[in-house]
mmCIF file of C-alpha atoms and ligand atoms in Angstrom:
data_model
loop_
_atom_site.group_PDB
_atom_site.id
_atom_site.type_symbol
_atom_site.label_atom_id
_atom_site.label_comp_id
_atom_site.label_asym_id
_atom_site.label_seq_id
_atom_site.Cartn_x
_atom_site.Cartn_y
_atom_site.Cartn_z
ATOM 1 C CA MET A 1 -178.667 114.666 -56.761
ATOM 2 C CA LEU A 2 -177.112 114.737 -60.727
ATOM 3 C CA ARG A 3 -179.206 115.581 -63.401
ATOM 4 C CA ILE A 4 -178.207 114.631 -67.016
ATOM 5 C CA ALA A 5 -179.910 115.729 -70.402
ATOM 6 C CA ILE A 6 -179.772 112.904 -73.315
ATOM 7 C CA GLN A 7 -181.548 113.542 -76.174
ATOM 8 C CA ALA A 8 -185.008 112.202 -76.270
ATOM 9 C CA LYS A 9 -184.917 110.507 -79.659
ATOM 10 C CA GLY A 10 -183.162 110.806 -82.286
ATOM 11 C CA ARG A 11 -180.271 108.554 -83.519
ATOM 12 C CA LEU A 12 -177.842 108.871 -79.881
ATOM 13 C CA ASN A 13 -181.265 107.506 -78.091
ATOM 14 C CA GLU A 14 -181.060 103.996 -78.076
ATOM 15 C CA ASP A 15 -176.850 104.043 -77.936
ATOM 16 C CA THR A 16 -177.867 106.301 -74.638
ATOM 17 C CA MET A 17 -180.019 104.080 -73.026
ATOM 18 C CA SER A 18 -177.958 101.514 -73.600
ATOM 19 C CA LEU A 19 -175.418 102.859 -72.149
ATOM 20 C CA LEU A 20 -177.542 104.282 -69.388
ATOM 21 C CA ALA A 21 -178.977 100.295 -68.538
ATOM 22 C CA ASP A 22 -175.978 98.432 -69.037
ATOM 23 C CA ALA A 23 -174.574 101.379 -66.057
ATOM 24 C CA GLY A 24 -176.673 100.018 -63.656
ATOM 25 C CA ILE A 25 -179.386 103.130 -64.221
ATOM 26 C CA ASP A 26 -182.693 102.413 -64.588
ATOM 27 C CA VAL A 27 -185.064 105.181 -66.134
ATOM 28 C CA ALA A 28 -188.890 104.930 -66.165
ATOM 29 C CA GLN A 29 -188.756 105.575 -70.159
ATOM 30 C CA SER A 30 -192.370 107.728 -70.557
ATOM 31 C CA LYS A 31 -192.376 109.195 -73.488
ATOM 32 C CA ARG A 32 -194.039 112.036 -72.735
ATOM 33 C CA LYS A 33 -192.386 113.080 -69.602
ATOM 34 C CA LEU A 34 -189.854 115.992 -69.477
ATOM 35 C CA VAL A 35 -187.831 114.675 -66.519
ATOM 36 C CA ALA A 36 -187.710 111.162 -65.251
ATOM 37 C CA ARG A 37 -186.277 109.406 -62.277
ATOM 38 C CA ALA A 38 -183.726 106.990 -62.033
ATOM 39 C CA THR A 39 -183.178 103.951 -59.392
ATOM 40 C CA GLY A 40 -179.232 102.568 -58.957
ATOM 41 C CA PHE A 41 -177.794 106.138 -59.372
ATOM 42 C CA PRO A 42 -178.681 109.184 -57.900
ATOM 43 C CA ILE A 43 -179.952 110.444 -61.025
ATOM 44 C CA GLU A 44 -182.630 112.523 -62.922
ATOM 45 C CA VAL A 45 -182.701 112.383 -66.766
ATOM 46 C CA LEU A 46 -184.154 115.347 -68.909
ATOM 47 C CA TYR A 47 -185.220 114.021 -72.347
ATOM 48 C CA LEU A 48 -184.631 117.277 -74.681
ATOM 49 C CA ARG A 49 -183.327 117.309 -78.439
ATOM 50 C CA ASP A 50 -179.764 117.595 -79.701
ATOM 51 C CA ASP A 51 -179.457 121.124 -80.447
ATOM 52 C CA ASP A 52 -180.341 121.828 -76.644
ATOM 53 C CA ILE A 53 -178.227 120.097 -74.618
ATOM 54 C CA PRO A 54 -175.096 121.698 -74.749
ATOM 55 C CA GLN A 55 -176.808 124.957 -73.692
ATOM 56 C CA ALA A 56 -178.788 123.256 -71.353
ATOM 57 C CA VAL A 57 -175.202 122.160 -69.292
ATOM 58 C CA HIS A 58 -174.228 125.595 -69.875
ATOM 59 C CA MET A 59 -176.472 126.995 -68.109
ATOM 60 C CA GLY A 60 -176.458 124.428 -65.205
ATOM 61 C CA VAL A 61 -180.123 123.284 -66.454
ATOM 62 C CA ALA A 62 -178.546 119.788 -66.275
ATOM 63 C CA ASP A 63 -175.371 118.718 -64.463
ATOM 64 C CA VAL A 64 -173.594 116.818 -67.688
ATOM 65 C CA GLY A 65 -174.880 115.480 -70.833
ATOM 66 C CA ILE A 66 -174.523 113.379 -73.655
ATOM 67 C CA VAL A 67 -174.294 114.373 -76.555
ATOM 68 C CA GLY A 68 -172.138 114.365 -79.950
ATOM 69 C CA LEU A 69 -168.989 116.700 -80.068
ATOM 70 C CA ASN A 70 -170.234 118.331 -83.380
ATOM 71 C CA GLU A 71 -173.415 119.731 -81.398
ATOM 72 C CA VAL A 72 -171.046 121.134 -78.369
ATOM 73 C CA ALA A 73 -168.276 122.202 -81.064
ATOM 74 C CA GLU A 74 -171.112 124.269 -82.501
ATOM 75 C CA ARG A 75 -172.510 126.233 -79.870
ATOM 76 C CA ASP A 76 -169.106 127.591 -78.663
ATOM 77 C CA LEU A 77 -169.607 127.096 -74.677
ATOM 78 C CA ALA A 78 -167.068 125.989 -72.158
ATOM 79 C CA LEU A 79 -168.264 122.796 -71.558
ATOM 80 C CA ARG A 80 -165.852 119.637 -69.560
ATOM 81 C CA GLU A 81 -165.819 116.977 -71.889
ATOM 82 C CA VAL A 82 -164.944 114.255 -69.257
ATOM 83 C CA MET A 83 -165.160 110.934 -71.992
ATOM 84 C CA ARG A 84 -165.357 109.815 -75.549
ATOM 85 C CA LEU A 85 -168.149 106.993 -75.483
ATOM 86 C CA GLY A 86 -167.318 105.665 -78.691
ATOM 87 C CA PHE A 87 -171.088 105.849 -80.458
ATOM 88 C CA GLY A 88 -172.408 108.525 -81.941
ATOM 89 C CA ALA A 89 -169.528 108.862 -84.484
ATOM 90 C CA CYS A 90 -169.271 111.202 -88.024
ATOM 91 C CA ARG A 91 -167.949 113.720 -89.406
ATOM 92 C CA ILE A 92 -168.674 116.996 -90.761
ATOM 93 C CA SER A 93 -167.066 117.427 -94.114
ATOM 94 C CA LEU A 94 -167.475 119.829 -97.182
ATOM 95 C CA ALA A 95 -168.991 118.032 -100.628
ATOM 96 C CA VAL A 96 -169.188 119.469 -104.011
ATOM 97 C CA PRO A 97 -171.046 118.696 -106.812
ATOM 98 C CA ARG A 98 -169.462 116.048 -108.911
ATOM 99 C CA GLY A 99 -167.586 117.240 -112.007
ATOM 100 C CA VAL A 100 -166.395 120.724 -110.597
ATOM 101 C CA GLU A 101 -162.412 121.511 -111.023
ATOM 102 C CA TYR A 102 -161.889 120.878 -107.125
ATOM 103 C CA HIS A 103 -158.297 121.997 -106.473
ATOM 104 C CA GLY A 104 -158.160 122.746 -102.945
ATOM 105 C CA PRO A 105 -159.703 124.720 -99.987
ATOM 106 C CA ALA A 106 -159.154 127.789 -101.584
ATOM 107 C CA TRP A 107 -162.119 126.628 -103.824
ATOM 108 C CA PHE A 108 -164.007 127.726 -102.227
ATOM 109 C CA ASN A 109 -163.221 130.998 -101.801
ATOM 110 C CA GLY A 110 -166.134 133.763 -102.898
ATOM 111 C CA ARG A 111 -168.497 130.840 -103.058
ATOM 112 C CA CYS A 112 -171.607 129.986 -101.371
ATOM 113 C CA VAL A 113 -171.411 127.062 -98.782
ATOM 114 C CA ALA A 114 -174.861 125.974 -97.318
ATOM 115 C CA THR A 115 -174.897 123.869 -93.497
ATOM 116 C CA SER A 116 -176.221 124.129 -90.351
ATOM 117 C CA TYR A 117 -173.105 124.164 -88.766
ATOM 118 C CA PRO A 118 -172.322 127.965 -89.729
ATOM 119 C CA HIS A 119 -169.529 128.381 -86.329
ATOM 120 C CA ILE A 120 -167.205 124.943 -87.253
ATOM 121 C CA LEU A 121 -167.459 125.850 -90.679
ATOM 122 C CA ARG A 122 -166.604 130.181 -90.324
ATOM 123 C CA SER A 123 -163.855 128.845 -87.478
ATOM 124 C CA TYR A 124 -161.975 126.672 -90.494
ATOM 125 C CA PHE A 125 -162.349 128.951 -93.286
ATOM 126 C CA ASP A 126 -160.707 131.783 -91.047
ATOM 127 C CA SER A 127 -157.987 129.490 -89.989
ATOM 128 C CA LEU A 128 -157.121 129.364 -93.803
ATOM 129 C CA ALA A 129 -158.466 132.817 -94.312
ATOM 130 C CA ILE A 130 -160.319 131.618 -96.805
ATOM 131 C CA LYS A 131 -163.549 134.119 -97.974
ATOM 132 C CA ALA A 132 -166.423 132.412 -98.234
ATOM 133 C CA ASP A 133 -170.530 133.427 -97.594
ATOM 134 C CA ILE A 134 -171.811 131.359 -95.538
ATOM 135 C CA HIS A 135 -175.410 130.638 -95.686
ATOM 136 C CA GLU A 136 -177.015 128.379 -92.907
ATOM 137 C CA ILE A 137 -179.825 126.484 -93.172
ATOM 138 C CA ALA A 138 -181.583 124.208 -90.914
ATOM 139 C CA GLY A 139 -182.169 121.060 -92.851
ATOM 140 C CA SER A 140 -182.182 118.789 -96.164
ATOM 141 C CA VAL A 141 -178.788 120.662 -96.598
ATOM 142 C CA GLU A 142 -177.669 118.524 -99.587
ATOM 143 C CA ILE A 143 -180.026 120.133 -101.595
ATOM 144 C CA ALA A 144 -178.828 123.520 -101.810
ATOM 145 C CA PRO A 145 -176.379 123.369 -104.439
ATOM 146 C CA ALA A 146 -178.558 121.882 -106.960
ATOM 147 C CA VAL A 147 -181.732 123.745 -106.370
ATOM 148 C CA GLY A 148 -178.956 126.918 -107.085
ATOM 149 C CA MET A 149 -178.928 128.008 -103.284
ATOM 150 C CA ALA A 150 -175.037 127.251 -103.042
ATOM 151 C CA ASP A 151 -172.562 126.280 -104.824
ATOM 152 C CA GLY A 152 -171.067 123.499 -101.734
ATOM 153 C CA ILE A 153 -172.349 122.286 -98.570
ATOM 154 C CA PHE A 154 -170.637 121.296 -95.513
ATOM 155 C CA ASP A 155 -172.569 118.583 -93.671
ATOM 156 C CA ILE A 156 -172.781 115.513 -91.853
ATOM 157 C CA VAL A 157 -171.235 112.236 -93.442
ATOM 158 C CA SER A 158 -171.576 108.869 -91.478
ATOM 159 C CA SER A 159 -171.436 106.099 -94.575
ATOM 160 C CA GLY A 160 -171.188 108.825 -97.736
ATOM 161 C CA GLY A 161 -174.565 107.768 -99.366
ATOM 162 C CA THR A 162 -176.990 110.587 -98.810
ATOM 163 C CA LEU A 163 -174.018 112.791 -100.961
ATOM 164 C CA ILE A 164 -173.911 110.022 -103.602
ATOM 165 C CA GLN A 165 -177.264 110.582 -104.458
ATOM 166 C CA ASN A 166 -177.354 114.164 -104.590
ATOM 167 C CA GLY A 167 -174.771 114.003 -107.124
ATOM 168 C CA LEU A 168 -172.029 115.802 -104.637
ATOM 169 C CA VAL A 169 -168.531 114.527 -103.988
ATOM 170 C CA GLU A 170 -167.437 114.830 -100.259
ATOM 171 C CA VAL A 171 -163.513 116.971 -100.694
ATOM 172 C CA GLU A 172 -162.493 117.992 -97.461
ATOM 173 C CA GLN A 173 -163.052 115.983 -93.508
ATOM 174 C CA VAL A 174 -163.028 119.332 -90.864
ATOM 175 C CA PHE A 175 -164.136 117.722 -87.718
ATOM 176 C CA HIS A 176 -164.631 114.130 -86.365
ATOM 177 C CA SER A 177 -167.703 113.598 -83.999
ATOM 178 C CA GLU A 178 -168.914 111.147 -81.885
ATOM 179 C CA ALA A 179 -170.902 110.968 -78.732
ATOM 180 C CA ALA A 180 -170.027 112.275 -75.568
ATOM 181 C CA LEU A 181 -170.723 112.838 -71.314
ATOM 182 C CA VAL A 182 -169.751 116.609 -71.032
ATOM 183 C CA ALA A 183 -169.882 118.391 -67.543
ATOM 184 C CA ASN A 184 -171.122 122.159 -66.134
ATOM 185 C CA PRO A 185 -167.525 123.396 -65.721
ATOM 186 C CA HIS A 186 -168.493 125.127 -61.945
ATOM 187 C CA LEU A 187 -170.311 122.062 -60.656
ATOM 188 C CA SER A 188 -169.529 121.531 -56.574
ATOM 189 C CA ALA A 189 -167.088 118.954 -55.388
ATOM 190 C CA GLU A 190 -170.264 116.943 -53.799
ATOM 191 C CA LYS A 191 -171.753 116.512 -57.928
ATOM 192 C CA LEU A 192 -168.437 116.384 -59.113
ATOM 193 C CA ALA A 193 -167.379 113.593 -57.441
ATOM 194 C CA GLU A 194 -171.384 111.957 -57.929
ATOM 195 C CA VAL A 195 -170.040 112.837 -62.230
ATOM 196 C CA GLU A 196 -166.837 110.119 -61.984
ATOM 197 C CA LYS A 197 -168.528 107.839 -60.620
ATOM 198 C CA LEU A 198 -170.892 107.922 -63.596
ATOM 199 C CA LYS A 199 -167.555 108.483 -65.839
ATOM 200 C CA PHE A 200 -166.208 105.057 -63.635
ATOM 201 C CA ARG A 201 -169.011 103.038 -64.519
ATOM 202 C CA PHE A 202 -168.844 104.562 -68.746
ATOM 203 C CA SER A 203 -165.097 103.860 -68.534
ATOM 204 C CA SER A 204 -165.583 100.116 -67.804
ATOM 205 C CA ILE A 205 -168.757 99.394 -70.346
ATOM 206 C CA VAL A 206 -166.829 101.414 -72.865
ATOM 207 C CA ASN A 207 -163.392 99.680 -72.062
ATOM 208 C CA SER A 208 -165.179 96.028 -72.246
ATOM 209 C CA ARG A 209 -166.536 97.041 -76.407
ATOM 210 C CA GLY A 210 -164.617 94.871 -78.755
ATOM 211 C CA PHE A 211 -163.777 92.516 -76.376
ATOM 212 C CA LYS A 212 -164.834 88.795 -75.509
ATOM 213 C CA TYR A 213 -163.712 86.741 -72.639
ATOM 214 C CA VAL A 214 -162.606 83.115 -73.903
ATOM 215 C CA LEU A 215 -162.120 80.209 -71.677
ATOM 216 C CA MET A 216 -160.666 76.565 -73.540
ATOM 217 C CA ASN A 217 -159.752 73.249 -72.329
ATOM 218 C CA VAL A 218 -155.586 72.565 -73.474
ATOM 219 C CA PRO A 219 -153.339 69.830 -73.188
ATOM 220 C CA SER A 220 -150.596 71.158 -70.708
ATOM 221 C CA ASP A 221 -148.083 70.185 -73.138
ATOM 222 C CA VAL A 222 -149.364 73.036 -75.190
ATOM 223 C CA VAL A 223 -149.827 75.456 -72.506
ATOM 224 C CA GLU A 224 -146.676 77.525 -73.337
ATOM 225 C CA ARG A 225 -147.184 77.375 -77.059
ATOM 226 C CA ALA A 226 -151.000 78.446 -76.534
ATOM 227 C CA VAL A 227 -150.223 81.422 -74.072
ATOM 228 C CA ALA A 228 -147.596 82.427 -76.684
ATOM 229 C CA LEU A 229 -150.464 82.265 -79.135
ATOM 230 C CA ILE A 230 -152.359 84.465 -77.537
ATOM 231 C CA GLY A 231 -149.983 87.355 -76.645
ATOM 232 C CA GLY A 232 -151.463 90.730 -75.922
ATOM 233 C CA MET A 233 -151.354 93.425 -72.954
ATOM 234 C CA ARG A 234 -152.502 90.348 -70.228
ATOM 235 C CA SER A 235 -150.938 87.310 -69.288
ATOM 236 C CA PRO A 236 -154.174 84.343 -70.168
ATOM 237 C CA THR A 237 -154.628 82.795 -65.875
ATOM 238 C CA VAL A 238 -154.256 78.885 -66.090
ATOM 239 C CA LEU A 239 -155.815 76.361 -64.075
ATOM 240 C CA PRO A 240 -155.329 72.684 -63.715
ATOM 241 C CA LEU A 241 -157.887 70.446 -64.500
ATOM 242 C CA ALA A 242 -158.765 67.382 -62.969
ATOM 243 C CA ALA A 243 -158.228 65.646 -65.405
ATOM 244 C CA PRO A 244 -154.404 64.642 -66.107
ATOM 245 C CA GLY A 245 -152.208 65.758 -69.175
ATOM 246 C CA TRP A 246 -155.142 69.186 -69.058
ATOM 247 C CA CYS A 247 -155.610 72.875 -68.343
ATOM 248 C CA SER A 248 -158.026 74.842 -68.264
ATOM 249 C CA LEU A 249 -156.827 78.611 -69.961
ATOM 250 C CA HIS A 250 -158.949 81.678 -69.130
ATOM 251 C CA THR A 251 -158.378 85.076 -71.092
ATOM 252 C CA VAL A 252 -159.582 88.339 -72.839
ATOM 253 C CA MET A 253 -159.115 88.631 -76.367
ATOM 254 C CA SER A 254 -160.370 91.269 -78.718
ATOM 255 C CA GLU A 255 -162.549 90.643 -81.009
ATOM 256 C CA ASP A 256 -160.178 91.626 -83.959
ATOM 257 C CA VAL A 257 -158.396 88.790 -83.525
ATOM 258 C CA LEU A 258 -161.023 86.088 -81.928
ATOM 259 C CA TRP A 259 -162.041 83.554 -84.936
ATOM 260 C CA GLN A 260 -158.017 84.055 -85.707
ATOM 261 C CA LYS A 261 -156.494 82.668 -82.425
ATOM 262 C CA ILE A 262 -159.862 80.491 -81.776
ATOM 263 C CA GLU A 263 -158.571 78.304 -85.268
ATOM 264 C CA ALA A 264 -154.720 78.379 -84.083
ATOM 265 C CA LEU A 265 -155.340 77.189 -80.734
ATOM 266 C CA LYS A 266 -157.664 74.607 -81.697
ATOM 267 C CA GLU A 267 -155.040 73.084 -84.105
ATOM 268 C CA LEU A 268 -153.081 73.107 -81.420
ATOM 269 C CA GLY A 269 -155.519 70.546 -79.437
ATOM 270 C CA ALA A 270 -157.216 73.193 -77.616
ATOM 271 C CA GLU A 271 -161.284 71.779 -76.698
ATOM 272 C CA GLY A 272 -164.302 72.938 -75.153
ATOM 273 C CA ILE A 273 -164.212 76.652 -76.429
ATOM 274 C CA LEU A 274 -166.132 79.291 -74.816
ATOM 275 C CA VAL A 275 -166.892 82.650 -75.801
ATOM 276 C CA LEU A 276 -168.480 84.710 -73.159
ATOM 277 C CA ASN A 277 -169.326 87.692 -73.669
ATOM 278 C CA LEU A 278 -168.427 91.171 -70.874
ATOM 279 C CA GLU A 279 -170.467 94.041 -69.767
ATOM 280 C CA ASN A 280 -167.150 95.539 -68.052
ATOM 281 C CA MET A 281 -163.810 95.585 -67.748
ATOM 282 C CA ILE A 282 -162.434 97.159 -64.811
ATOM 283 C CA PRO A 283 -159.171 98.463 -64.698
HETATM 284 P P1 ATP B 1 -183.000 115.811 -82.063
HETATM 285 O O1 ATP B 1 -184.557 116.160 -82.912
HETATM 286 O O2 ATP B 1 -182.791 115.599 -81.092
HETATM 287 O O3 ATP B 1 -183.174 117.752 -82.914
HETATM 288 P P2 ATP B 1 -181.198 115.472 -84.780
HETATM 289 O O4 ATP B 1 -182.848 114.966 -86.088
HETATM 290 O O5 ATP B 1 -181.062 116.782 -84.918
HETATM 291 O O6 ATP B 1 -182.638 115.465 -83.530
HETATM 292 P P3 ATP B 1 -179.813 113.056 -85.797
HETATM 293 O O7 ATP B 1 -179.703 112.812 -86.349
HETATM 294 O O8 ATP B 1 -180.725 112.875 -84.634
HETATM 295 O O9 ATP B 1 -180.597 114.504 -85.035
HETATM 296 O O10 ATP B 1 -178.503 113.163 -84.987
HETATM 297 C C1 ATP B 1 -177.827 113.307 -83.371
HETATM 298 C C2 ATP B 1 -176.449 113.204 -83.274
HETATM 299 O O11 ATP B 1 -176.555 112.071 -84.059
HETATM 300 C C3 ATP B 1 -175.729 113.901 -84.347
HETATM 301 O O12 ATP B 1 -175.612 115.588 -83.920
HETATM 302 C C4 ATP B 1 -174.424 113.594 -84.267
HETATM 303 O O13 ATP B 1 -173.524 113.987 -83.463
HETATM 304 C C5 ATP B 1 -174.815 112.433 -84.595
HETATM 305 N N1 ATP B 1 -174.613 111.190 -85.532
HETATM 306 C C6 ATP B 1 -173.783 110.677 -86.372
HETATM 307 N N2 ATP B 1 -174.178 109.571 -87.915
HETATM 308 C C7 ATP B 1 -174.935 110.523 -88.054
HETATM 309 C C8 ATP B 1 -175.794 110.852 -89.551
HETATM 310 N N3 ATP B 1 -174.938 109.611 -90.280
HETATM 311 N N4 ATP B 1 -176.467 111.976 -89.793
HETATM 312 C C9 ATP B 1 -176.393 112.455 -88.714
HETATM 313 N N5 ATP B 1 -176.311 112.609 -87.542
HETATM 314 C C10 ATP B 1 -175.341 111.513 -87.344
HETATM 315 MG MG1 MG B 2 -181.009 118.335 -83.317
#
């Protein structure tokens, strides 16, 4: 049986739990238990702090884990990235106080940077031959320049609001992260097969995100124009209706173009348009 490490609470927990639920894996989430059995898939769930997940997977305490790629890169452990999961997106950036004369990464030469990601920052500075002093702190990195602890910071940014509040300007985006399924690189063939099954379930969910299933009735004489308008990679399904002169058209549509296309189809004469959520898309 596989054991998966996931974040016990925090930003990744909710999306992780709903991914598992959508994949048909029901976990009895007892807040006080470290390990829970699941039904619907032979798996045990280990609840950890996100910082500890890469190490737990590396040591084999868990076979796989769901964690931000930032935490994986920072620990620098040999883990296998099985797949990216499309949530928990963020970046780790260098920021400096507003108003300083910043002219590129060389600005950091001889300066001090506060961060919780010293390893990623060290690799970045090394790649540019920049000699800076890296000051590791566990939290509240963004206040370090204001209190005189550092000249700049290297921290997680998602919207940038926290930086603005602290009078900082993002100057270099160094690392882009999202949540990923990672695995211990030395799993048995039996466990690898289970990981592939898990990946298959997760992929069908991740692939279906951003798409809707659309059905509509279209007068037969405009079907060709409707099909051309829908476009895309997948050809729509066209079925005759019992009422003469009408067809039913079924298709999968990307959410980005959904409303624009529906408006155009309505103008063509489409009626009874249904937009349905897609749970899984299996290639
Ligand atoms: P834990 O108690 O598990 O150690 P934490 O406080 O270290 O939690 P969270 O704030 O819950 O961590 O963030 C978990 C992960 O979510 C981050 O490592 C990162 O991959 C991702 N993330 C996405 N957006 C953000 C953001 N704006 N700030 C911080 N992390 C983010
Ligand atoms: Mg953490």
